[in-house]
PDB file of C-alpha atoms in Angstrom:
ATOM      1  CA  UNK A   1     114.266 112.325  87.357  1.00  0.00           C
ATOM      2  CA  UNK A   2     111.856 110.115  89.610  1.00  0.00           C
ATOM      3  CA  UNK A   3     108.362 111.259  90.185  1.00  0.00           C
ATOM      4  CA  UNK A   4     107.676 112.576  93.684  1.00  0.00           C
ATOM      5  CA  UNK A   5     104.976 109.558  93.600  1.00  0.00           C
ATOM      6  CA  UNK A   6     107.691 106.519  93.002  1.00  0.00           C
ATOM      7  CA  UNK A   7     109.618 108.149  95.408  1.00  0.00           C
ATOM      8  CA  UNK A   8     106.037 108.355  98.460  1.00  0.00           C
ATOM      9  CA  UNK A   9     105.198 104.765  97.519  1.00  0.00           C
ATOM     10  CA  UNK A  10     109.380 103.636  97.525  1.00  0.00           C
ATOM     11  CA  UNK A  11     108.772 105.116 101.299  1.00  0.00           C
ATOM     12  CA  UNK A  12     105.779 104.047 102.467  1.00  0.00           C
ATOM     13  CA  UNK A  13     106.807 100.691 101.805  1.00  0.00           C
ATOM     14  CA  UNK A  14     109.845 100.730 103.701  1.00  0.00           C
ATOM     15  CA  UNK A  15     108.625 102.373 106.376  1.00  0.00           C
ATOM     16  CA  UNK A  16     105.199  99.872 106.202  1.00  0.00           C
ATOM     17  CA  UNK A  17     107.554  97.241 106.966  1.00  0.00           C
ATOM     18  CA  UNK A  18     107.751  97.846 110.729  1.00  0.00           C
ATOM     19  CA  UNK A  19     109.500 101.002 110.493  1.00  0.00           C
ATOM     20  CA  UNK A  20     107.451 102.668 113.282  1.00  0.00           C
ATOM     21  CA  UNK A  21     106.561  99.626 115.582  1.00  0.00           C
ATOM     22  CA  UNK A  22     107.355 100.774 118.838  1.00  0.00           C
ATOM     23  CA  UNK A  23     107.795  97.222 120.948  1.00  0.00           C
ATOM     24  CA  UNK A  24     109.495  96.116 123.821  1.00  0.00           C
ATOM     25  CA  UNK A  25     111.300  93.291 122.033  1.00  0.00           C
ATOM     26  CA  UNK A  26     111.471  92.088 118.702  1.00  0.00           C
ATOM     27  CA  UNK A  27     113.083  88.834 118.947  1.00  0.00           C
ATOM     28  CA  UNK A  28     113.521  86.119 120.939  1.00  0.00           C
ATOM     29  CA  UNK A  29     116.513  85.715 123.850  1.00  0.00           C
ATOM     30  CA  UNK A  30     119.015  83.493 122.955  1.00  0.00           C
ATOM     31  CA  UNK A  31     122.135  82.227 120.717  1.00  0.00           C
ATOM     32  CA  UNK A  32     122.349  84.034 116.985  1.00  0.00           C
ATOM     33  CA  UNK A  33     126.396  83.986 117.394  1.00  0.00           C
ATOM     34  CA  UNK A  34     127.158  83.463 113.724  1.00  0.00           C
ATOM     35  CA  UNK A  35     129.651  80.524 112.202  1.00  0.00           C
ATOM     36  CA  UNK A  36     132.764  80.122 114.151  1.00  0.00           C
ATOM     37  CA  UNK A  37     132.129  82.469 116.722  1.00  0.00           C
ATOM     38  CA  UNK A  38     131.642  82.103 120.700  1.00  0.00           C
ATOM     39  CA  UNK A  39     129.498  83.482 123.571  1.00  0.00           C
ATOM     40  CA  UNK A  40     125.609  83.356 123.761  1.00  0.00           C
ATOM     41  CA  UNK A  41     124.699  87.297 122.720  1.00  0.00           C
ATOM     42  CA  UNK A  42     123.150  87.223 125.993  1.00  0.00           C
ATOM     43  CA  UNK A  43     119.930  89.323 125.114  1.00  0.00           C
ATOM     44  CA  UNK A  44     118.975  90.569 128.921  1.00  0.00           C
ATOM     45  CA  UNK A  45     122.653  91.873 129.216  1.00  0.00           C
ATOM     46  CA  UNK A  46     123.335  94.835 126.959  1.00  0.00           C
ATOM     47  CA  UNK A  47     126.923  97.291 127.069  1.00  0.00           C
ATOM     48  CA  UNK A  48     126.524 100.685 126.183  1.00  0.00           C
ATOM     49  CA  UNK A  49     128.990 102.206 123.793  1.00  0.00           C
ATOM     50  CA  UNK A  50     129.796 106.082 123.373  1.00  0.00           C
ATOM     51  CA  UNK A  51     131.064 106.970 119.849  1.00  0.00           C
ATOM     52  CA  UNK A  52     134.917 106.929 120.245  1.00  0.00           C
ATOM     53  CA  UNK A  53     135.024 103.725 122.930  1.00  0.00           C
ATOM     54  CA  UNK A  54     136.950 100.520 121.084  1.00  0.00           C
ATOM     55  CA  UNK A  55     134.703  98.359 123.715  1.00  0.00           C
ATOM     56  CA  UNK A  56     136.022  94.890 124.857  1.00  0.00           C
ATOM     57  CA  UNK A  57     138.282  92.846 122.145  1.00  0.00           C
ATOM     58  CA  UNK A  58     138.523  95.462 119.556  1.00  0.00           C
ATOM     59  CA  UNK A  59     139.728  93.790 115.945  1.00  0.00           C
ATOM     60  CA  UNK A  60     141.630  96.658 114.915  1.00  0.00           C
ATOM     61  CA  UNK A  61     142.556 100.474 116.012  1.00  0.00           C
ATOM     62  CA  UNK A  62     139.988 102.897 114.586  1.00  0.00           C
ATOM     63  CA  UNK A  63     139.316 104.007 111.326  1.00  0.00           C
ATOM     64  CA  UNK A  64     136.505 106.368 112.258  1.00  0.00           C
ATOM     65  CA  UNK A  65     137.429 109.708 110.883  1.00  0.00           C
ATOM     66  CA  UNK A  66     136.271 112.640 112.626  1.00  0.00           C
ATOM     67  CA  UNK A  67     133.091 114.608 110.896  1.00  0.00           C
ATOM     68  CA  UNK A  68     130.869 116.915 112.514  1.00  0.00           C
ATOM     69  CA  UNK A  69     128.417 116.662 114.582  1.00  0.00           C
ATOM     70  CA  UNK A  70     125.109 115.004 113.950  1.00  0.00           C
ATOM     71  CA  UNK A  71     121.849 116.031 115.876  1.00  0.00           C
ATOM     72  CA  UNK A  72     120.022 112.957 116.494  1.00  0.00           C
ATOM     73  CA  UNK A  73     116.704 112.355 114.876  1.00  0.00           C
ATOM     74  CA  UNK A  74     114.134 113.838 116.801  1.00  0.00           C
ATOM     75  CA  UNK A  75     115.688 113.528 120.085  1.00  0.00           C
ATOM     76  CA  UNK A  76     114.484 114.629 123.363  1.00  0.00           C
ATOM     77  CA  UNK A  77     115.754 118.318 124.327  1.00  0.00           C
ATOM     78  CA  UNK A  78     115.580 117.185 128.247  1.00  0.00           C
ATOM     79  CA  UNK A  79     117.511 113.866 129.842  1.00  0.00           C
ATOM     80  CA  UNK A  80     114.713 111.421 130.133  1.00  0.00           C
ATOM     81  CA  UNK A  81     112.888 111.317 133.492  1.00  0.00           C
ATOM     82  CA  UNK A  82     112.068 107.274 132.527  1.00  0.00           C
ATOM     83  CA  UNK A  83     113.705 103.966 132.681  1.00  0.00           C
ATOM     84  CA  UNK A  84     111.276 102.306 130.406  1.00  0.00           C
ATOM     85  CA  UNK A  85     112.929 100.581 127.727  1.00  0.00           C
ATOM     86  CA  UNK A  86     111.678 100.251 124.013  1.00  0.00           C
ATOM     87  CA  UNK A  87     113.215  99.183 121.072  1.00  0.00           C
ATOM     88  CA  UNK A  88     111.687 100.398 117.712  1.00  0.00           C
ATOM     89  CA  UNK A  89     112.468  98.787 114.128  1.00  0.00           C
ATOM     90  CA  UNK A  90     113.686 100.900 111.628  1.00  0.00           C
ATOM     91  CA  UNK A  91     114.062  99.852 107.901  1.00  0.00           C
ATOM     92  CA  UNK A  92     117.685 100.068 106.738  1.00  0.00           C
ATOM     93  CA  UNK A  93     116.330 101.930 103.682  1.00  0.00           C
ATOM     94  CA  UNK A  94     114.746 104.857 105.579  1.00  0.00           C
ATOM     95  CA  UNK A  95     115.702 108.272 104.532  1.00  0.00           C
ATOM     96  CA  UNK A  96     117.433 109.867 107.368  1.00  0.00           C
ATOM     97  CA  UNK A  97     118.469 106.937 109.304  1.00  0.00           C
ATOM     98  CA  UNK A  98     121.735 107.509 108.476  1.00  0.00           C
ATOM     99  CA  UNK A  99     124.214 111.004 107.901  1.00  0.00           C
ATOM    100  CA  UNK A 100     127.825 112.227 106.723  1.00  0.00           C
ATOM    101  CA  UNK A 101     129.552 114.533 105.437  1.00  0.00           C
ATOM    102  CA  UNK A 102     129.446 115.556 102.068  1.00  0.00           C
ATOM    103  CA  UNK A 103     132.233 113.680  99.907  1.00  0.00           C
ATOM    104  CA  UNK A 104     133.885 112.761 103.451  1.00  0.00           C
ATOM    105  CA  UNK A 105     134.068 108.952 104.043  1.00  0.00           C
ATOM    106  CA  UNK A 106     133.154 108.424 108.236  1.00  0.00           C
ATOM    107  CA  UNK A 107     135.747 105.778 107.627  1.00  0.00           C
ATOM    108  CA  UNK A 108     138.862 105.160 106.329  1.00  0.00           C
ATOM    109  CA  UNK A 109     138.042 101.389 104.363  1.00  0.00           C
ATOM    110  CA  UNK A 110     141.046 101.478 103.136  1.00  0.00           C
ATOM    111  CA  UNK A 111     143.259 101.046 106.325  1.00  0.00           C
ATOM    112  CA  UNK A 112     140.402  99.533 107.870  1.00  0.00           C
ATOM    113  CA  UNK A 113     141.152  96.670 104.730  1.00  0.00           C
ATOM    114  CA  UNK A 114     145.129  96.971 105.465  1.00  0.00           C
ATOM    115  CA  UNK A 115     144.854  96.198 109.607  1.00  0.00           C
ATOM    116  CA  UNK A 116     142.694  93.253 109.698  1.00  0.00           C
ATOM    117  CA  UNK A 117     144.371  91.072 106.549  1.00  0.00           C
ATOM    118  CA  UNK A 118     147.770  92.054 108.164  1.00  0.00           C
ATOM    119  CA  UNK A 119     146.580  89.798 110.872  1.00  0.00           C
ATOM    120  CA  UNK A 120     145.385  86.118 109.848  1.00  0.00           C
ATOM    121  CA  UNK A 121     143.621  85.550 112.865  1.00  0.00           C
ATOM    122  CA  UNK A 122     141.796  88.085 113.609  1.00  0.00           C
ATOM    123  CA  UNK A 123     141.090  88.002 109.604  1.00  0.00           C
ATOM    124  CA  UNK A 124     140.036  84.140 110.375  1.00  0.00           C
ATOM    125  CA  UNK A 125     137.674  85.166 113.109  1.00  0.00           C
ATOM    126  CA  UNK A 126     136.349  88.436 111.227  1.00  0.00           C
ATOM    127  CA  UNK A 127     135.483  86.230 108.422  1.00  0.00           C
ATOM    128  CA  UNK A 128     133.783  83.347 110.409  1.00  0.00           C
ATOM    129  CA  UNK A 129     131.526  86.668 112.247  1.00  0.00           C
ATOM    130  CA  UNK A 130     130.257  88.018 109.062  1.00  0.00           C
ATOM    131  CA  UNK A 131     129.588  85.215 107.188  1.00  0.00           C
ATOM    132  CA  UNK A 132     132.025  85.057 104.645  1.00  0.00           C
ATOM    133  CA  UNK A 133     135.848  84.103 103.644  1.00  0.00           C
ATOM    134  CA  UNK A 134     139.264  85.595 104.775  1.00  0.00           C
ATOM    135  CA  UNK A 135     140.031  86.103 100.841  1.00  0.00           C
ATOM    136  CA  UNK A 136     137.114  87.964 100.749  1.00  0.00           C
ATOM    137  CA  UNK A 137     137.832  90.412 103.200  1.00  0.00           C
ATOM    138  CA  UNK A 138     138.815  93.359 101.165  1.00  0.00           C
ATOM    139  CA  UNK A 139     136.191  93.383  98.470  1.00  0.00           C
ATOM    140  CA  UNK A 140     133.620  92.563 101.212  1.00  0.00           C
ATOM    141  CA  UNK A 141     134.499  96.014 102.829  1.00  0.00           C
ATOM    142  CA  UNK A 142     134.805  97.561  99.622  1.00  0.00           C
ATOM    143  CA  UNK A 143     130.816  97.046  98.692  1.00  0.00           C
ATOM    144  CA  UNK A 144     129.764  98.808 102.074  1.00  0.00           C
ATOM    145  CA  UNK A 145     129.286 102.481 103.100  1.00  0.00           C
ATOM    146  CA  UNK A 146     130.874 104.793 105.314  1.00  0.00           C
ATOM    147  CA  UNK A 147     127.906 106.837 107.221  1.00  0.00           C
ATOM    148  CA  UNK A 148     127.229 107.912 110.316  1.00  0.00           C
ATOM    149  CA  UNK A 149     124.235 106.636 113.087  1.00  0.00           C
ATOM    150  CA  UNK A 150     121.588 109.084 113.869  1.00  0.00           C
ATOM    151  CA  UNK A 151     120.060 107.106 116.547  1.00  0.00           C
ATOM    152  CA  UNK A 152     120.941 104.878 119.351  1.00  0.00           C
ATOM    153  CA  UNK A 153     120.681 101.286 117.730  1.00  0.00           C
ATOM    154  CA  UNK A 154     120.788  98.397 119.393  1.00  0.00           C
ATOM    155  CA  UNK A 155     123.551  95.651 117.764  1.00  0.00           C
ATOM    156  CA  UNK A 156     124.986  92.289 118.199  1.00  0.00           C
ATOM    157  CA  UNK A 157     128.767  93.201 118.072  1.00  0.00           C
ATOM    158  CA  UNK A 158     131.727  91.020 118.285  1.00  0.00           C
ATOM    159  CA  UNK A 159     134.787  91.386 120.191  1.00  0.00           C
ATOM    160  CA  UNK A 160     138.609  89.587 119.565  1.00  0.00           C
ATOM    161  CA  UNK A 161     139.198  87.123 121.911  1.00  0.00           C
ATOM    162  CA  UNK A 162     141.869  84.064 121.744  1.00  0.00           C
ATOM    163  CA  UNK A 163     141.414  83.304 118.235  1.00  0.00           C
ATOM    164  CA  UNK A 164     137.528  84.072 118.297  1.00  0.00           C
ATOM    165  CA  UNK A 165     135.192  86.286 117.877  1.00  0.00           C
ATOM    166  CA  UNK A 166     133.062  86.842 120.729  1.00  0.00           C
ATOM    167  CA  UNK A 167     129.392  87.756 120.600  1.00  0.00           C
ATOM    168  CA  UNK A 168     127.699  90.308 122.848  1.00  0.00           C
ATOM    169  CA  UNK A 169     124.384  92.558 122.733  1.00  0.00           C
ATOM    170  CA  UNK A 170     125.371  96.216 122.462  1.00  0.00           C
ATOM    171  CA  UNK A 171     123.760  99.828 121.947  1.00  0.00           C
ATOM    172  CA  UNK A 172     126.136 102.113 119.658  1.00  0.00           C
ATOM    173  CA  UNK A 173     125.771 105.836 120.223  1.00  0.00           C
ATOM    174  CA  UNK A 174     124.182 108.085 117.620  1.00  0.00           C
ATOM    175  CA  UNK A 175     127.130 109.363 115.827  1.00  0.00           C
ATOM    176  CA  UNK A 176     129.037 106.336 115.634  1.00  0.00           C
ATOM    177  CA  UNK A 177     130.867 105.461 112.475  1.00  0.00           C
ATOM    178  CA  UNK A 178     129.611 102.609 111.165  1.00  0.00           C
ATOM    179  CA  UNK A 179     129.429 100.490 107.825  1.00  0.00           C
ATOM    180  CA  UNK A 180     126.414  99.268 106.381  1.00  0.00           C
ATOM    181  CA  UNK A 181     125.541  96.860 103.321  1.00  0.00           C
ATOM    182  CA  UNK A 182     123.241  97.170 100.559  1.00  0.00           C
ATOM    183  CA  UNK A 183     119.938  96.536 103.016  1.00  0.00           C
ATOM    184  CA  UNK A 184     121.077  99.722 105.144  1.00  0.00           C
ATOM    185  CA  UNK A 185     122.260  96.898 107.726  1.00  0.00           C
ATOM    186  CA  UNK A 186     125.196  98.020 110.020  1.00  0.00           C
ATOM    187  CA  UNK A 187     127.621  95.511 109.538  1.00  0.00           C
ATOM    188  CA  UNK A 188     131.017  97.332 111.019  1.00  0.00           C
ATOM    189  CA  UNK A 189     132.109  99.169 114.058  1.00  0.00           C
ATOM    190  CA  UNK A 190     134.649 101.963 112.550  1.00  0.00           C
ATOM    191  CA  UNK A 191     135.847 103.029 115.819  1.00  0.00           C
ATOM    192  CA  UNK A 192     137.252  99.232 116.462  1.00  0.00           C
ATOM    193  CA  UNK A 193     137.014  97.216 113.323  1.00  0.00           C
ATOM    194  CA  UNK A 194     134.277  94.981 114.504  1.00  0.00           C
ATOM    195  CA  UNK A 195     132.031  92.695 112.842  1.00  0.00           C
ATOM    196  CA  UNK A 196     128.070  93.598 113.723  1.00  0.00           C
ATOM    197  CA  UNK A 197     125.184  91.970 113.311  1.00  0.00           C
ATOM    198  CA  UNK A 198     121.259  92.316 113.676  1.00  0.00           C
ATOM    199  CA  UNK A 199     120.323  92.688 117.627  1.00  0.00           C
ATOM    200  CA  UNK A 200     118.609  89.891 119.613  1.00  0.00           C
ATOM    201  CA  UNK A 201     116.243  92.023 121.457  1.00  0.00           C
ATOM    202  CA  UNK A 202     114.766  90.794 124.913  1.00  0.00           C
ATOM    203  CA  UNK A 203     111.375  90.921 126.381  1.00  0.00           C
ATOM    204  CA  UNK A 204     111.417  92.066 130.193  1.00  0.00           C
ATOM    205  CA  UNK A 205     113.983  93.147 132.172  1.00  0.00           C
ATOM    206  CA  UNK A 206     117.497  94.075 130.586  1.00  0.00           C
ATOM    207  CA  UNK A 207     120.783  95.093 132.363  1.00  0.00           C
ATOM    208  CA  UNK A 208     122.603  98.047 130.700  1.00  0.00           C
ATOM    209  CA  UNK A 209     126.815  98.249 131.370  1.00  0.00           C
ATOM    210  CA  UNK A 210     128.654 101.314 130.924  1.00  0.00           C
ATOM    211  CA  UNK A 211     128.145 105.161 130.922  1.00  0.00           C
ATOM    212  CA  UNK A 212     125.104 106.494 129.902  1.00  0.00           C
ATOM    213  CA  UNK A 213     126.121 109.642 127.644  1.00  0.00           C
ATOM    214  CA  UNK A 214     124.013 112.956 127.629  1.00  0.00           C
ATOM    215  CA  UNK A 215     120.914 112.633 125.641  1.00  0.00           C
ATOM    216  CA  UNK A 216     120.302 108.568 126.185  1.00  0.00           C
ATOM    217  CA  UNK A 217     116.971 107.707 126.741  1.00  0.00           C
ATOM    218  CA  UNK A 218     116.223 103.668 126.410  1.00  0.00           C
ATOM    219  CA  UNK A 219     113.250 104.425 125.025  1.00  0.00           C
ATOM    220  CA  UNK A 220     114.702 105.521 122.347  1.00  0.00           C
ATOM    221  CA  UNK A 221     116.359 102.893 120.859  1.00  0.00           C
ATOM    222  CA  UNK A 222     116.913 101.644 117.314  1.00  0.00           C
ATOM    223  CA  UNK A 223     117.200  97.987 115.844  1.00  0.00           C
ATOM    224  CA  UNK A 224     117.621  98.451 111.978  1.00  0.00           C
ATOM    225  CA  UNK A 225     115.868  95.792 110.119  1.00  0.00           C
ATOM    226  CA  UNK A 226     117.584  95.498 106.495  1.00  0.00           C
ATOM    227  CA  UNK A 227     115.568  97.164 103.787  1.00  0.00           C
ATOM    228  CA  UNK A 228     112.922  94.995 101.330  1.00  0.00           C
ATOM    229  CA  UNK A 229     115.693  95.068  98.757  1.00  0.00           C
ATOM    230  CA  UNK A 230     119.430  96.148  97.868  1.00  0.00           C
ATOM    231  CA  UNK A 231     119.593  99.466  97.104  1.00  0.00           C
ATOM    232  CA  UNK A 232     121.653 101.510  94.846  1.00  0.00           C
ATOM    233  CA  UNK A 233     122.510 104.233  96.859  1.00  0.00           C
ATOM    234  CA  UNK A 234     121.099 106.046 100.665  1.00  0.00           C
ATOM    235  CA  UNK A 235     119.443 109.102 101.267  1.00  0.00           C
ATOM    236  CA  UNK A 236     121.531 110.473 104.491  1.00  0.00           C
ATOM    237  CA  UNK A 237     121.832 113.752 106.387  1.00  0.00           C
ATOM    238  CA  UNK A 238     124.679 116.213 106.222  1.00  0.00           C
ATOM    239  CA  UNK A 239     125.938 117.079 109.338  1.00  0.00           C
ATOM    240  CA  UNK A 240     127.426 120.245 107.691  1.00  0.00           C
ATOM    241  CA  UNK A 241     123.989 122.098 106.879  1.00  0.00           C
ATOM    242  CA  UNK A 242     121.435 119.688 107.631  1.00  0.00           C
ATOM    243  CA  UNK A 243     120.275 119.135 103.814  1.00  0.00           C
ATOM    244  CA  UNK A 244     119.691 115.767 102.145  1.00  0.00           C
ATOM    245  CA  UNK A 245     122.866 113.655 100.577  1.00  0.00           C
ATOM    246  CA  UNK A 246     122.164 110.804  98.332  1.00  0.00           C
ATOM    247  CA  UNK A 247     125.509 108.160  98.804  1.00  0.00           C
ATOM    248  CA  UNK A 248     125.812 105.829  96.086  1.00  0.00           C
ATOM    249  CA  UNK A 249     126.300 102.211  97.950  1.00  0.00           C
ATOM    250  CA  UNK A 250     130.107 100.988  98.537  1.00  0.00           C
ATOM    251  CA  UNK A 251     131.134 104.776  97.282  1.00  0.00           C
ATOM    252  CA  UNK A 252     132.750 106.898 100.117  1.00  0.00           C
ATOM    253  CA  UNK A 253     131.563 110.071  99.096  1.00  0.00           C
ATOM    254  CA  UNK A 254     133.653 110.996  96.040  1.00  0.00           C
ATOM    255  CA  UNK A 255     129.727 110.815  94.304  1.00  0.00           C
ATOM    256  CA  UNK A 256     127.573 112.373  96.531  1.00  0.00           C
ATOM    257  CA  UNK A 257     124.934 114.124  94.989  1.00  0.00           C
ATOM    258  CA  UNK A 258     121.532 116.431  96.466  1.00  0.00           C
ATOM    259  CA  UNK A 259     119.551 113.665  95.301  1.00  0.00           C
ATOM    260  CA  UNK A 260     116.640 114.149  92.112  1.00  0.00           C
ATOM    261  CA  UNK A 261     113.875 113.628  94.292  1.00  0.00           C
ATOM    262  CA  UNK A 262     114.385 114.121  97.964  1.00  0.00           C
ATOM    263  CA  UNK A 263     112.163 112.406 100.582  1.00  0.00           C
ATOM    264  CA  UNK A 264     109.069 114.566 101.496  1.00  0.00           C
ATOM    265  CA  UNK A 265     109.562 115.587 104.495  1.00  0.00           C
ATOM    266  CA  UNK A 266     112.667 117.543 106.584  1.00  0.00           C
ATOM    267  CA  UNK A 267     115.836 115.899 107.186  1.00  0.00           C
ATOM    268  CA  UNK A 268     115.695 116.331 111.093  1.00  0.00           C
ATOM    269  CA  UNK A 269     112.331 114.671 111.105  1.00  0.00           C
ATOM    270  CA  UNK A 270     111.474 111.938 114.060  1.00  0.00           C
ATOM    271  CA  UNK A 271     112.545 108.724 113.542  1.00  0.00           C
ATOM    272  CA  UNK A 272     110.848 107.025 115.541  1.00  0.00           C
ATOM    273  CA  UNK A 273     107.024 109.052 115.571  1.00  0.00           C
ATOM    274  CA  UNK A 274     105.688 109.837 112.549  1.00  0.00           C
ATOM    275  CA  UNK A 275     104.111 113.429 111.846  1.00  0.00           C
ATOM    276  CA  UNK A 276     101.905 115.237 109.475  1.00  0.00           C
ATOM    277  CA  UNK A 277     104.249 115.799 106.803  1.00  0.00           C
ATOM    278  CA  UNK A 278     105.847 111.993 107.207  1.00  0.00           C
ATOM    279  CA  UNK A 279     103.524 109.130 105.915  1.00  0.00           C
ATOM    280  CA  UNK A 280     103.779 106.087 108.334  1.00  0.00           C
ATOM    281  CA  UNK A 281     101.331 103.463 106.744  1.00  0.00           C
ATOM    282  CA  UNK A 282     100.528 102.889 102.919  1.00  0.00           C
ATOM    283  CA  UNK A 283      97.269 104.376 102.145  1.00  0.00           C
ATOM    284  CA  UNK A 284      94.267 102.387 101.880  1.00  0.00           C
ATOM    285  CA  UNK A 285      93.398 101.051  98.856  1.00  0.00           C
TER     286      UNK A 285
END
């Protein structure tokens, strides 16, 4: 079993590493499209995406399955009476970032696998987006895992489009299906099968697209920043009962386990503000 004092310092690193910097941009404006992709990833113009919404050039139908419903991390009881706009880093590898359903995948990996190699090119253009091969498709999906967003996070996403895939800033709903990699990056869209990638955040003035949903507030958004190291597995929240799951990484669910040590403090804690019973810097030496 690991000490409750591995477990505080395992923490307080990853949440030292910018965790709970609340800043109005992160990253410069500007081109990050990856390999063999198209379009800027305009940072100043970002679409809004509610869970179930495939969004513009979808790569596949969705494989999201459907799982209760999450609360999101220490979000505002009240709509938000502000317009202000902040974007807060988040570590990959914090506790609670993430939630599920105990031994129920969010997504189905396996048909997610089957729909895009039964299609070449959008397997081609899937490939090219996430930096690896066609052939490697199916084991590539196969090492990520199948959770659920607990906060509004900020993505670069990728739409299907003549052969291509298309890059474009985006802000996925808490309770989107998602897969993420070994970091705790999101790196898949469930809902439509698209490739993601880490946001380009803007400084000044953005334009937001689509419906706002009940509960958005733009100052409350996420941009997960992949963890110090790979992990072996992620401490998420069930959405049944609001306890702590630990998912093994690439597993999807079949060995969830109430993990040894569990993070000290409660799984509906903030996010984005630390409090009492959360640590938010290491402790001086």
């Amino acid at each position: 079993m690991r000490s409750q004092g591995r477990f505080r310092r395992t923490a307080l690193a990853a949440l030292s590493a910018g965790v709970l910097l609340a800043v109005a941009g992160c990253g410069e404006g500007g081109d990050r499209t990856a390999k063999g992709t198209t379009g800027t990833a305009e940072a100043k113009d970002v679409l809004l995406q509610p869970v179930t919404s495939p969004g513009p050039g979808p790569f596949t139908a969705s494989t999201a399955r459907a799982t209760d419903s999450l609360s999101p991390s220490g979000a505002p009881d009240d709509e938000p009476d502000s317009d202000t706009r902040t974007v807060h880093p988040v570590s990959g590898a914090v506790p609670g970032l993430y939630g599920g359903t105990r031994s129920v995948a969010a997504c189905d990996v396996e048909r997610q696998t089957t729909l895009l190699t039964d299609d070449k090119s959008k397997a081609s253009a899937f490939a090219d987006a996430a930096g690896i091969e066609a052939v490697q498709i199916p084991g590539y999906l196969k090492s990520l895992t199948p959770v659920v967003l607990r906060a509004d996070a900020q993505v670069t996403n990728h739409g299907y489009s003549a052969g291509s895939a298309t890059a474009f800033q985006a802000v996925l709903q808490a309770g989107t299906a998602v897969l993420v990699d070994s970091r705790g990056m999101p790196r898949v869209r469930c809902a439509c099968g698209n490739p993601l990638g880490p946001p380009v955040v803007a400084d000044g003035k953005v334009a937001h697209r689509g419906d706002r949903w009940p509960g958005y507030d733009p100052a409350r958004i996420v941009a997960v920043e992949p963890g110090v190291k790979a992990a072996a597995s992620l401490i998420i929240v069930n959405a049944d009962d609001n306890t702590w799951i630990e998912r093994a990484m690439g597993d999807s669910g079949g060995r969830d386990r109430v993990p040894d040590d569990p993070p000290p403090f409660e799984p509906d804690a903030d996010l984005l503000f630390p409090s009492p019973g959360r640590p938010s810097e290491p402790p001086s030496p």
